[in-house]
Amino acid sequence: MNNYRFNSRSPLIASARLGRRLPKPLVLALTLLSWLLIIGGVAAMVVKLPHASVSLGVGLVLISLATWLTKAVLQATPATLGTTTALERLLPSELLAGYQSNLDAAGLWALVAPSWQARFLTSRFGLPSELIAGALVGLKPTENDLMNQAAAIASSAEDPYLSVGAIVVALINLNPAVTSLLTATKIDTSELVEGVGWLARLEKYLASHKPIYGGIARDWASGYTPILNGFADNMSKQIEAAGGNFVQQERTAQLDALIASLDSGTSSVVLVGETGIGKTALLFGLADRLLRGEASGSLRHHQVVSLSAASILSRVEGAGDIERIVLGCFSEAIGAGNIVVALDEAQLFFGQGSGAVNLSQLLLPIVQSRRFKLVLTLSPGDWQRLRSTNVALAGMLTPIVLTEPSQTDVMRLLADRALNLEGGRSFTTWQALRQAYIMSGRYNTDEANPGRSLKLLESSFNFADGQFITAGSIDRAIESQYGVKVQAADAAEADVLLHLEDHIHERMINQTRAVSVVAAALRRARAGVANPKRPIGSFLFLGPTGVGKTELAKSLAALYFGAEDHMIRLDMSEYQQPSDIARLLAGPSENPSGLLPRIKQQPFSVVLFDEIEKANPAILNLLLQLLDEGNLTDSQNKSASFKDAIIIATSNAGADEIRSHIEAGEALETFEKQFVEQLISGGSFKPELLNRFDEIVLFRPLNEPELGQVVAILITEVNKTLAPQKVTVELTDAAVTALVHAGYDPRLGARPMRRMVQRTVEDAVASQILRGEAGPGTAIKLDVAQLNLPQTPTPN
Amino acid sequence: MLFVSWLSWWYTRGWSSVATGIRARLVRLSQNFSVGLLLQTLFAPWRRIVTSSSGSMSQRLRASVDNTVSRFVGLAVRLLALLAAFVAMLGIGLGGGILILAWPFVPVAGVILIFVGISK
């Protein structure tokens, strides 16, 4: 702990106060006047005017004054931490001007709050300045404690100065009441420290000079490259035009390794990493480092150009053109002597992927010649393929494997990149950056970080809250891209959720227990109470055929996800062999309509595993992982998330048992537990599988009056079909009863009813329309006689 | 207080900052003119334009002449650039040197000149 002291009599304080009051134009005018007096004085002395030396003398005094004002007063830089314990030397001049040793916390806050650095932090973290000021009233920490804490914060944030940002965070940490304000804005102290680092990087960038990239003679020593210029993107020129690479380069070790490899005799390097992991960013980092001359002689001031397979293909007119163009490009790169050629997405040059050309045979002698520097970028899969298909070429390349950066590094990169993206038109909050990190990890498992987080952040700029990019902007971007619901439920949606049972019963008869269990689970999930690392809900529906198990799944898809087609249905009788696992876990390239590609396309879905008892036990073991961790991994080792899905498994196991209990007049609740134990002891299901479902839901068989209600729903559907023709149909009570009698099959429940309504009601209506007895405006009322019912119940 | 601050800065940090500033300016000028690169590649062919020939004697002679011309062009342009850099750096170096030497006398000389002028 340092013993910080403040000398209130230091001349630095008077200078700082002067600097705060002094208008810059006045100092500029003083400088101009000084030079006029000096020049005028010299001229007057030459022509020997009287009192000429007064003009020169005043000019010299004023120029020394103006220089002091400019350099020492207006551009005063504080000392770095660790060099002194004198606070008047460490504090920034804007703070020093009003600083006093006896200031209380609120007074110090009033001093720092108007600075742009404090406003940067409070606006980026959504902290109301007035509330912080109010919470600090009455607090009077010792100066030494507060400044030691600020110094520790600055040190954690890699800020070399006792900055305004560090003091702001030290003040916020003083009062637990302010800490609760952080909780309300969903941030914690460690994130505020990261904010200080963000601010420090920005201040360092603003204070830095534009780098010099080699000077006027840089390109005089290199050859012309007209063909290469036509087919390649010059990454170095892009860096030069942008005036540097502001975004912090976190991959220092990999960049060092890349430069060392290129500088050694190897000359050719392959960067291996998943899409989005930062291979292209590393190439930009290389371009920046080489332009600055921060490499050894063989690489200094080299330019990095990225050769595009698409650009080459678009210009091909005849056979042999591709080879001619590529050879021309490489020849120029060799001749120029200062080019590093990058083959970004190099698999396109080896005949892999759409729009690809196979140049591996052409590349091999060029790479073997080691006459120029080559960098390829490949995904791990493509690198493995190259190693197996072209051993000689792969053997010539030095691989550098890129792994995903840590969350801290990704957040820093996002923060710096956000400032670039804003362009002074908007403000990105810290919460938005964090949400981009979290949500991209949840919904975009095909890409690695930091690419996936950056992509989401960029897309969120179309969903700004006024000028601010907030966590809500990220949520809206996610909802727009993936068709999912991630924001808090609005009033209309909340109403649907609160009355979910009523809405489901509009299309489902009875099964009140099943409906209420499922509805309660969904309300928990939508309110954010459920475990976010597992599916929204997981249910095992048990009961006989035709009692509404699939209908409830469809209702959930329609009500919770907006449409019935938000349902992925798998008939598990098709997955009876161990070899069927491969089909279930097929990736998008093997089976685009498979389970995992579909859940990636539409993560908010009901996934229905129909007749689960028929699936192979090995497949049921996969379900354990799905229910436990909320994800499955496909054959290409890509993870697919089921965390936004509702998992429903159905089974007819024990259907007769349920029916006999119900026929004996027992309520479901009374035999539910005993029934599940019987299923386990009977070997129908393993206990570990049943235990992983949120709820095991029993469906009871429908009785005849309930089937009458099913008929009413089916007639409503018929009327919806007839609506364009302005024809309506209704049944007499006798007709409904007769239909139920004719269609009732205790083994098949309501399933035969739809076919019965088609055969009788729809046939009768069709006949009337064709005979011209029904037209627009007709209300058809059908009785038993018009239904042409069969004499016996319709067989299966 | 401010007067003391002004004077103390002028004879301590102000003086050293002038020297640092001139040194930085010379380094930037050298970088802008690529002085190091110009010296390293002084005799290199202009934009690496070289002709290679393994044909007849006359062709090889012609290639040799072409390459010599290319090197001569390179040398001429680089010498011009080096000359410009030298002049600029000399100007800044000399001006900076005088400024550093004269720095402590500026306020004093100003005051003396005022008194001298008034007393005449």
Coordinates of C-alpha atoms in Angstrom, one line a residue, chain A residues 9 11 14-15 51 53-54 56-58 60 64-65 68 71-72 209-210 212 214-224 335-337, chain B residues 1-2 5-6 9-10 13 28 31-34 37-38 41 46-49 77-78 81 103 106-107 110-111 113-114 116-118 120:
Chain A
R9 CA 0.6 24.4 -2.4
P11 CA 2.5 25.1 -8.4
A14 CA -2.3 26.6 -10.0
S15 CA -1.2 25.5 -13.5
H51 CA 13.1 51.0 -29.4
S53 CA 14.7 45.8 -29.1
V54 CA 11.5 46.3 -27.0
L56 CA 11.9 41.7 -29.9
G57 CA 12.2 41.5 -26.1
V58 CA 8.4 41.4 -25.5
L60 CA 10.7 36.6 -26.6
S64 CA 8.3 31.6 -23.7
L65 CA 5.0 32.2 -21.9
W68 CA 4.7 27.1 -21.3
K71 CA 3.0 22.4 -23.4
A72 CA 2.8 22.5 -19.6
H209 CA 0.5 9.5 -33.5
K210 CA -0.4 8.1 -36.8
I212 CA 4.7 5.7 -40.3
G214 CA 7.9 2.7 -44.2
G215 CA 8.1 6.2 -45.7
I216 CA 8.3 7.4 -49.3
A217 CA 10.9 4.9 -50.4
R218 CA 9.1 1.8 -49.1
D219 CA 7.8 0.7 -52.5
W220 CA 10.9 1.8 -54.5
A221 CA 12.6 -1.4 -53.6
S222 CA 9.8 -3.7 -54.7
G223 CA 8.5 -4.7 -58.1
Y224 CA 5.3 -3.9 -59.8
G335 CA 9.5 -10.7 -58.5
A336 CA 8.2 -8.0 -56.2
G337 CA 10.2 -9.3 -53.3
Chain B
M1 CA 2.9 30.9 -7.9
L2 CA 2.3 30.8 -11.7
S5 CA 5.7 27.4 -12.1
W6 CA 6.5 28.9 -15.5
W9 CA 9.1 24.3 -16.0
W10 CA 11.2 26.4 -18.5
R13 CA 11.1 19.8 -18.0
R28 CA 10.1 10.7 -37.8
Q31 CA 11.2 7.3 -41.1
N32 CA 9.2 9.4 -43.5
F33 CA 12.2 9.6 -45.9
S34 CA 12.9 5.8 -45.3
L37 CA 15.8 1.6 -46.5
L38 CA 17.3 4.0 -49.0
T41 CA 18.9 -0.5 -51.4
W46 CA 14.6 0.6 -59.7
R47 CA 11.4 -1.3 -58.7
R48 CA 13.3 -4.5 -59.2
I49 CA 13.1 -4.1 -62.9
V77 CA 16.1 8.7 -57.4
R78 CA 17.4 7.4 -54.0
A81 CA 15.6 11.4 -51.8
W103 CA 16.5 28.1 -24.6
V106 CA 15.1 33.3 -24.1
P107 CA 13.2 34.8 -21.1
G110 CA 13.6 39.2 -23.6
V111 CA 13.7 41.1 -20.3
L113 CA 16.1 43.6 -24.6
I114 CA 13.0 45.4 -23.1
V116 CA 17.7 48.1 -23.3
G117 CA 15.0 49.4 -25.7
I118 CA 13.3 51.5 -23.0
K120 CA 17.6 54.1 -25.2

